[in-house]
Amino acid sequence: MFTRKNIGIVLNLIAGVSACVGVTLAFVYAKDEGFSSAGQRLLYFTNLSNIWIGITCLVISILSIIEIKLKKSLLKNYIYTLKFIFTVSITITGLIFCVLLAPFADFNVWTLSSILTHVVVPVTSIASYFIEMPISPMNKKHVGYALIPPLIYFIIGSILSILKVD
């Protein structure tokens, strides 16, 4: 049956599995793509934001399936707040890649890993967020919360850059 809940579960599962597969492929092919180690991939906001949203989407899917079976509400507003925060992060990832990086790259950036982490995960995460958005509206502090992951990444990235970490 095509209910909002079922569509949300499917979209969350697609986002979660795509994030897992995309990040795993990025780690597996890191050496082939010029990285000194697979762990170096964790220095990229793309992989971090995919891990965050992937875990969140999978947890929401599992809890939603359990809710249907038990006919009991398990998803709390804080889970939707986390989903909002990580959806903003993955949206930033997708937009920057698709609008600023991919069009100007001098090599093929459209690998399976890249398509999953920069297109499939952002699109399905955004769609699932709007389909399952809680009845209680977000307030202004949630917008501030959404800026925390990119801000922390910027600060840590700046420090690592100053320290000449590769």
mmCIF file of N, CA, C and O in Angstrom, residues 20-98:
data_model
loop_
_atom_site.group_PDB
_atom_site.id
_atom_site.type_symbol
_atom_site.label_atom_id
_atom_site.label_comp_id
_atom_site.label_asym_id
_atom_site.label_seq_id
_atom_site.Cartn_x
_atom_site.Cartn_y
_atom_site.Cartn_z
ATOM 1 N N CYS A 20 25.647 3.707 2.473
ATOM 2 C CA CYS A 20 26.567 2.628 2.884
ATOM 3 C C CYS A 20 27.381 2.117 1.701
ATOM 4 O O CYS A 20 28.605 1.975 1.800
ATOM 5 N N VAL A 21 26.716 1.843 0.596
ATOM 6 C CA VAL A 21 27.407 1.326 -0.591
ATOM 7 C C VAL A 21 28.356 2.374 -1.153
ATOM 8 O O VAL A 21 29.518 2.086 -1.469
ATOM 9 N N GLY A 22 27.898 3.620 -1.266
ATOM 10 C CA GLY A 22 28.730 4.689 -1.826
ATOM 11 C C GLY A 22 29.983 4.945 -1.013
ATOM 12 O O GLY A 22 31.087 5.056 -1.567
ATOM 13 N N VAL A 23 29.841 5.018 0.300
ATOM 14 C CA VAL A 23 30.998 5.270 1.166
ATOM 15 C C VAL A 23 31.933 4.061 1.163
ATOM 16 O O VAL A 23 33.154 4.209 1.107
ATOM 17 N N THR A 24 31.367 2.863 1.184
ATOM 18 C CA THR A 24 32.195 1.649 1.129
ATOM 19 C C THR A 24 33.005 1.614 -0.164
ATOM 20 O O THR A 24 34.210 1.324 -0.145
ATOM 21 N N LEU A 25 32.362 1.905 -1.286
ATOM 22 C CA LEU A 25 33.091 1.945 -2.568
ATOM 23 C C LEU A 25 34.179 3.008 -2.556
ATOM 24 O O LEU A 25 35.273 2.795 -3.096
ATOM 25 N N ALA A 26 33.901 4.144 -1.935
ATOM 26 C CA ALA A 26 34.911 5.204 -1.838
ATOM 27 C C ALA A 26 36.126 4.711 -1.065
ATOM 28 O O ALA A 26 37.271 4.999 -1.428
ATOM 29 N N PHE A 27 35.887 3.948 -0.002
ATOM 30 C CA PHE A 27 36.993 3.389 0.781
ATOM 31 C C PHE A 27 37.749 2.320 -0.019
ATOM 32 O O PHE A 27 38.970 2.293 -0.026
ATOM 33 N N VAL A 28 37.006 1.450 -0.694
ATOM 34 C CA VAL A 28 37.625 0.346 -1.443
ATOM 35 C C VAL A 28 38.518 0.873 -2.571
ATOM 36 O O VAL A 28 39.614 0.352 -2.795
ATOM 37 N N TYR A 29 38.072 1.894 -3.268
ATOM 38 C CA TYR A 29 38.822 2.418 -4.418
ATOM 39 C C TYR A 29 39.690 3.629 -4.087
ATOM 40 O O TYR A 29 40.188 4.302 -4.987
ATOM 41 N N ALA A 30 39.885 3.905 -2.811
ATOM 42 C CA ALA A 30 40.666 5.083 -2.401
ATOM 43 C C ALA A 30 42.070 5.064 -3.001
ATOM 44 O O ALA A 30 42.526 6.056 -3.560
ATOM 45 N N LYS A 31 42.759 3.948 -2.898
ATOM 46 C CA LYS A 31 44.140 3.855 -3.416
ATOM 47 C C LYS A 31 44.160 4.046 -4.931
ATOM 48 O O LYS A 31 45.028 4.745 -5.458
ATOM 49 N N ASP A 32 43.194 3.449 -5.622
ATOM 50 C CA ASP A 32 43.121 3.577 -7.088
ATOM 51 C C ASP A 32 42.873 5.026 -7.514
ATOM 52 O O ASP A 32 43.212 5.410 -8.626
ATOM 53 N N GLU A 33 42.264 5.805 -6.635
ATOM 54 C CA GLU A 33 41.938 7.192 -6.962
ATOM 55 C C GLU A 33 42.947 8.177 -6.382
ATOM 56 O O GLU A 33 42.682 9.374 -6.288
ATOM 57 N N GLY A 34 44.102 7.655 -5.943
ATOM 58 C CA GLY A 34 45.203 8.522 -5.537
ATOM 59 C C GLY A 34 45.269 8.883 -4.063
ATOM 60 O O GLY A 34 46.067 9.732 -3.672
ATOM 61 N N PHE A 35 44.468 8.255 -3.230
ATOM 62 C CA PHE A 35 44.527 8.536 -1.803
ATOM 63 C C PHE A 35 45.570 7.639 -1.151
ATOM 64 O O PHE A 35 45.748 6.486 -1.554
ATOM 65 N N SER A 36 46.257 8.149 -0.148
ATOM 66 C CA SER A 36 47.291 7.360 0.519
ATOM 67 C C SER A 36 46.698 6.237 1.365
ATOM 68 O O SER A 36 47.335 5.221 1.586
ATOM 69 N N SER A 37 45.464 6.427 1.826
ATOM 70 C CA SER A 37 44.780 5.377 2.589
ATOM 71 C C SER A 37 43.274 5.574 2.484
ATOM 72 O O SER A 37 42.801 6.676 2.178
ATOM 73 N N ALA A 38 42.540 4.501 2.769
ATOM 74 C CA ALA A 38 41.078 4.590 2.746
ATOM 75 C C ALA A 38 40.590 5.547 3.830
ATOM 76 O O ALA A 38 39.617 6.276 3.641
ATOM 77 N N GLY A 39 41.290 5.568 4.963
ATOM 78 C CA GLY A 39 40.905 6.448 6.062
ATOM 79 C C GLY A 39 40.948 7.920 5.693
ATOM 80 O O GLY A 39 40.248 8.742 6.275
ATOM 81 N N GLN A 40 41.768 8.241 4.700
ATOM 82 C CA GLN A 40 41.871 9.628 4.247
ATOM 83 C C GLN A 40 40.529 10.123 3.694
ATOM 84 O O GLN A 40 40.240 11.313 3.721
ATOM 85 N N ARG A 41 39.703 9.192 3.248
ATOM 86 C CA ARG A 41 38.370 9.550 2.742
ATOM 87 C C ARG A 41 37.488 10.157 3.837
ATOM 88 O O ARG A 41 36.535 10.865 3.537
ATOM 89 N N LEU A 42 37.790 9.851 5.092
ATOM 90 C CA LEU A 42 37.000 10.410 6.195
ATOM 91 C C LEU A 42 37.285 11.889 6.408
ATOM 92 O O LEU A 42 36.621 12.542 7.201
ATOM 93 N N LEU A 43 38.249 12.425 5.692
ATOM 94 C CA LEU A 43 38.531 13.856 5.773
ATOM 95 C C LEU A 43 37.603 14.666 4.872
ATOM 96 O O LEU A 43 37.668 15.883 4.864
ATOM 97 N N TYR A 44 36.735 13.992 4.133
ATOM 98 C CA TYR A 44 35.833 14.670 3.209
ATOM 99 C C TYR A 44 34.423 14.747 3.781
ATOM 100 O O TYR A 44 33.879 13.755 4.273
ATOM 101 N N PHE A 45 33.843 15.927 3.680
ATOM 102 C CA PHE A 45 32.491 16.165 4.186
ATOM 103 C C PHE A 45 31.491 15.240 3.498
ATOM 104 O O PHE A 45 30.510 14.815 4.104
ATOM 105 N N THR A 46 31.739 14.909 2.244
ATOM 106 C CA THR A 46 30.857 13.995 1.511
ATOM 107 C C THR A 46 30.674 12.693 2.270
ATOM 108 O O THR A 46 29.550 12.242 2.499
ATOM 109 N N ASN A 47 31.779 12.065 2.640
ATOM 110 C CA ASN A 47 31.685 10.771 3.316
ATOM 111 C C ASN A 47 31.114 10.903 4.722
ATOM 112 O O ASN A 47 30.311 10.079 5.149
ATOM 113 N N LEU A 48 31.504 11.943 5.433
ATOM 114 C CA LEU A 48 30.963 12.159 6.771
ATOM 115 C C LEU A 48 29.452 12.388 6.720
ATOM 116 O O LEU A 48 28.694 11.776 7.480
ATOM 117 N N SER A 49 29.009 13.259 5.828
ATOM 118 C CA SER A 49 27.572 13.554 5.763
ATOM 119 C C SER A 49 26.782 12.339 5.281
ATOM 120 O O SER A 49 25.649 12.121 5.719
ATOM 121 N N ASN A 50 27.377 11.513 4.418
ATOM 122 C CA ASN A 50 26.709 10.283 3.987
ATOM 123 C C ASN A 50 26.600 9.279 5.135
ATOM 124 O O ASN A 50 25.583 8.602 5.272
ATOM 125 N N ILE A 51 27.633 9.184 5.946
ATOM 126 C CA ILE A 51 27.578 8.285 7.102
ATOM 127 C C ILE A 51 26.488 8.743 8.067
ATOM 128 O O ILE A 51 25.660 7.944 8.526
ATOM 129 N N TRP A 52 26.457 10.039 8.375
ATOM 130 C CA TRP A 52 25.451 10.575 9.308
ATOM 131 C C TRP A 52 24.030 10.330 8.810
ATOM 132 O O TRP A 52 23.185 9.832 9.538
ATOM 133 N N ILE A 53 23.768 10.719 7.556
ATOM 134 C CA ILE A 53 22.400 10.597 7.042
ATOM 135 C C ILE A 53 22.057 9.134 6.796
ATOM 136 O O ILE A 53 20.911 8.720 7.001
ATOM 137 N N GLY A 54 23.034 8.336 6.384
ATOM 138 C CA GLY A 54 22.784 6.913 6.147
ATOM 139 C C GLY A 54 22.335 6.200 7.403
ATOM 140 O O GLY A 54 21.336 5.466 7.408
ATOM 141 N N ILE A 55 23.058 6.422 8.494
ATOM 142 C CA ILE A 55 22.697 5.803 9.771
ATOM 143 C C ILE A 55 21.323 6.296 10.226
ATOM 144 O O ILE A 55 20.467 5.505 10.637
ATOM 145 N N THR A 56 21.100 7.598 10.124
ATOM 146 C CA THR A 56 19.816 8.170 10.539
ATOM 147 C C THR A 56 18.661 7.589 9.735
ATOM 148 O O THR A 56 17.630 7.212 10.295
ATOM 149 N N CYS A 57 18.817 7.505 8.428
ATOM 150 C CA CYS A 57 17.747 6.968 7.573
ATOM 151 C C CYS A 57 17.478 5.498 7.866
ATOM 152 O O CYS A 57 16.312 5.074 7.895
ATOM 153 N N LEU A 58 18.526 4.722 8.093
ATOM 154 C CA LEU A 58 18.327 3.303 8.401
ATOM 155 C C LEU A 58 17.623 3.130 9.745
ATOM 156 O O LEU A 58 16.715 2.296 9.873
ATOM 157 N N VAL A 59 18.010 3.925 10.737
ATOM 158 C CA VAL A 59 17.351 3.853 12.052
ATOM 159 C C VAL A 59 15.873 4.240 11.923
ATOM 160 O O VAL A 59 14.995 3.568 12.477
ATOM 161 N N ILE A 60 15.592 5.303 11.184
ATOM 162 C CA ILE A 60 14.197 5.724 10.998
ATOM 163 C C ILE A 60 13.407 4.633 10.279
ATOM 164 O O ILE A 60 12.257 4.344 10.642
ATOM 165 N N SER A 61 13.999 3.998 9.269
ATOM 166 C CA SER A 61 13.318 2.912 8.553
ATOM 167 C C SER A 61 12.978 1.768 9.490
ATOM 168 O O SER A 61 11.844 1.270 9.497
ATOM 169 N N ILE A 62 13.964 1.346 10.266
ATOM 170 C CA ILE A 62 13.750 0.226 11.195
ATOM 171 C C ILE A 62 12.674 0.571 12.218
ATOM 172 O O ILE A 62 11.755 -0.224 12.465
ATOM 173 N N LEU A 63 12.775 1.765 12.813
ATOM 174 C CA LEU A 63 11.777 2.172 13.811
ATOM 175 C C LEU A 63 10.390 2.309 13.181
ATOM 176 O O LEU A 63 9.380 1.975 13.814
ATOM 177 N N SER A 64 10.330 2.784 11.951
ATOM 178 C CA SER A 64 9.034 2.924 11.260
ATOM 179 C C SER A 64 8.402 1.566 10.997
ATOM 180 O O SER A 64 7.185 1.401 11.150
ATOM 181 N N ILE A 65 9.212 0.587 10.613
ATOM 182 C CA ILE A 65 8.696 -0.767 10.384
ATOM 183 C C ILE A 65 8.194 -1.357 11.698
ATOM 184 O O ILE A 65 7.113 -1.960 11.754
ATOM 185 N N ILE A 66 8.943 -1.163 12.770
ATOM 186 C CA ILE A 66 8.526 -1.650 14.085
ATOM 187 C C ILE A 66 7.237 -0.956 14.515
ATOM 188 O O ILE A 66 6.336 -1.588 15.074
ATOM 189 N N GLU A 67 7.144 0.352 14.255
ATOM 190 C CA GLU A 67 5.914 1.095 14.584
ATOM 191 C C GLU A 67 4.696 0.484 13.904
ATOM 192 O O GLU A 67 3.631 0.344 14.514
ATOM 193 N N ILE A 68 4.855 0.134 12.637
ATOM 194 C CA ILE A 68 3.735 -0.456 11.890
ATOM 195 C C ILE A 68 3.329 -1.792 12.517
ATOM 196 O O ILE A 68 2.140 -2.069 12.685
ATOM 197 N N LYS A 69 4.317 -2.580 12.871
ATOM 198 C CA LYS A 69 4.037 -3.904 13.457
ATOM 199 C C LYS A 69 3.403 -3.794 14.848
ATOM 200 O O LYS A 69 2.469 -4.506 15.159
ATOM 201 N N LEU A 70 3.936 -2.897 15.666
ATOM 202 C CA LEU A 70 3.442 -2.758 17.045
ATOM 203 C C LEU A 70 2.251 -1.819 17.170
ATOM 204 O O LEU A 70 1.611 -1.776 18.228
ATOM 205 N N LYS A 71 2.007 -1.031 16.119
ATOM 206 C CA LYS A 71 0.963 -0.005 16.156
ATOM 207 C C LYS A 71 1.192 0.948 17.330
ATOM 208 O O LYS A 71 0.268 1.300 18.067
ATOM 209 N N LYS A 72 2.470 1.330 17.493
ATOM 210 C CA LYS A 72 2.872 2.201 18.589
ATOM 211 C C LYS A 72 3.901 3.198 18.064
ATOM 212 O O LYS A 72 4.764 2.853 17.259
ATOM 213 N N SER A 73 3.832 4.436 18.508
ATOM 214 C CA SER A 73 4.749 5.473 18.057
ATOM 215 C C SER A 73 6.105 5.349 18.756
ATOM 216 O O SER A 73 6.180 5.346 19.977
ATOM 217 N N LEU A 74 7.159 5.232 17.965
ATOM 218 C CA LEU A 74 8.517 5.131 18.510
ATOM 219 C C LEU A 74 9.389 6.321 18.113
ATOM 220 O O LEU A 74 10.368 6.624 18.784
ATOM 221 N N LEU A 75 9.044 6.962 17.021
ATOM 222 C CA LEU A 75 9.856 8.068 16.512
ATOM 223 C C LEU A 75 9.524 9.359 17.256
ATOM 224 O O LEU A 75 8.398 9.823 17.237
ATOM 225 N N LYS A 76 10.521 9.899 17.899
ATOM 226 C CA LYS A 76 10.358 11.127 18.675
ATOM 227 C C LYS A 76 10.811 12.325 17.837
ATOM 228 O O LYS A 76 11.531 12.192 16.852
ATOM 229 N N ASN A 77 10.430 13.512 18.265
ATOM 230 C CA ASN A 77 10.791 14.725 17.524
ATOM 231 C C ASN A 77 12.293 14.926 17.396
ATOM 232 O O ASN A 77 12.763 15.442 16.389
ATOM 233 N N TYR A 78 13.073 14.503 18.397
ATOM 234 C CA TYR A 78 14.523 14.702 18.298
ATOM 235 C C TYR A 78 15.117 13.900 17.137
ATOM 236 O O TYR A 78 16.123 14.302 16.547
ATOM 237 N N ILE A 79 14.498 12.777 16.789
ATOM 238 C CA ILE A 79 14.981 11.999 15.642
ATOM 239 C C ILE A 79 14.755 12.792 14.351
ATOM 240 O O ILE A 79 15.607 12.821 13.474
ATOM 241 N N TYR A 80 13.605 13.467 14.276
ATOM 242 C CA TYR A 80 13.336 14.294 13.100
ATOM 243 C C TYR A 80 14.240 15.527 13.073
ATOM 244 O O TYR A 80 14.597 16.020 12.002
ATOM 245 N N THR A 81 14.620 16.019 14.237
ATOM 246 C CA THR A 81 15.570 17.133 14.284
ATOM 247 C C THR A 81 16.915 16.680 13.747
ATOM 248 O O THR A 81 17.543 17.383 12.945
ATOM 249 N N LEU A 82 17.377 15.499 14.164
ATOM 250 C CA LEU A 82 18.627 14.948 13.622
ATOM 251 C C LEU A 82 18.514 14.746 12.113
ATOM 252 O O LEU A 82 19.444 15.057 11.367
ATOM 253 N N LYS A 83 17.374 14.233 11.676
ATOM 254 C CA LYS A 83 17.165 14.016 10.241
ATOM 255 C C LYS A 83 17.257 15.349 9.504
ATOM 256 O O LYS A 83 17.882 15.439 8.446
ATOM 257 N N PHE A 84 16.670 16.397 10.064
ATOM 258 C CA PHE A 84 16.746 17.726 9.450
ATOM 259 C C PHE A 84 18.198 18.198 9.358
ATOM 260 O O PHE A 84 18.650 18.656 8.316
ATOM 261 N N ILE A 85 18.934 18.083 10.460
ATOM 262 C CA ILE A 85 20.332 18.533 10.502
ATOM 263 C C ILE A 85 21.154 17.802 9.445
ATOM 264 O O ILE A 85 21.897 18.424 8.675
ATOM 265 N N PHE A 86 21.019 16.475 9.394
ATOM 266 C CA PHE A 86 21.826 15.699 8.452
ATOM 267 C C PHE A 86 21.323 15.828 7.013
ATOM 268 O O PHE A 86 22.097 15.693 6.070
ATOM 269 N N THR A 87 20.043 16.123 6.834
ATOM 270 C CA THR A 87 19.521 16.381 5.485
ATOM 271 C C THR A 87 20.109 17.681 4.940
ATOM 272 O O THR A 87 20.459 17.763 3.761
ATOM 273 N N VAL A 88 20.248 18.686 5.787
ATOM 274 C CA VAL A 88 20.899 19.930 5.356
ATOM 275 C C VAL A 88 22.349 19.653 4.954
ATOM 276 O O VAL A 88 22.808 20.119 3.913
ATOM 277 N N SER A 89 23.061 18.865 5.753
ATOM 278 C CA SER A 89 24.457 18.540 5.438
ATOM 279 C C SER A 89 24.578 17.808 4.110
ATOM 280 O O SER A 89 25.436 18.138 3.289
ATOM 281 N N ILE A 90 23.734 16.813 3.876
ATOM 282 C CA ILE A 90 23.826 16.044 2.634
ATOM 283 C C ILE A 90 23.370 16.888 1.441
ATOM 284 O O ILE A 90 23.856 16.721 0.325
ATOM 285 N N THR A 91 22.463 17.828 1.678
ATOM 286 C CA THR A 91 22.040 18.741 0.608
ATOM 287 C C THR A 91 23.190 19.645 0.201
ATOM 288 O O THR A 91 23.422 19.862 -0.999
ATOM 289 N N ILE A 92 23.920 20.150 1.172
ATOM 290 C CA ILE A 92 25.107 20.964 0.883
ATOM 291 C C ILE A 92 26.102 20.152 0.062
ATOM 292 O O ILE A 92 26.643 20.631 -0.946
ATOM 293 N N THR A 93 26.331 18.915 0.476
ATOM 294 C CA THR A 93 27.240 18.020 -0.242
ATOM 295 C C THR A 93 26.820 17.870 -1.702
ATOM 296 O O THR A 93 27.626 18.039 -2.608
ATOM 297 N N GLY A 94 25.555 17.532 -1.915
ATOM 298 C CA GLY A 94 25.064 17.321 -3.276
ATOM 299 C C GLY A 94 25.125 18.571 -4.128
ATOM 300 O O GLY A 94 25.550 18.535 -5.285
ATOM 301 N N LEU A 95 24.695 19.697 -3.563
ATOM 302 C CA LEU A 95 24.692 20.951 -4.331
ATOM 303 C C LEU A 95 26.101 21.401 -4.723
ATOM 304 O O LEU A 95 26.341 21.770 -5.875
ATOM 305 N N ILE A 96 27.009 21.379 -3.771
ATOM 306 C CA ILE A 96 28.372 21.829 -4.072
ATOM 307 C C ILE A 96 29.000 20.930 -5.128
ATOM 308 O O ILE A 96 29.629 21.406 -6.071
ATOM 309 N N PHE A 97 28.802 19.630 -5.006
ATOM 310 C CA PHE A 97 29.377 18.714 -5.989
ATOM 311 C C PHE A 97 28.771 18.926 -7.375
ATOM 312 O O PHE A 97 29.489 19.103 -8.354
ATOM 313 N N CYS A 98 27.438 18.894 -7.446
ATOM 314 C CA CYS A 98 26.755 18.953 -8.744
ATOM 315 C C CYS A 98 26.853 20.311 -9.428
ATOM 316 O O CYS A 98 26.883 20.389 -10.657
#
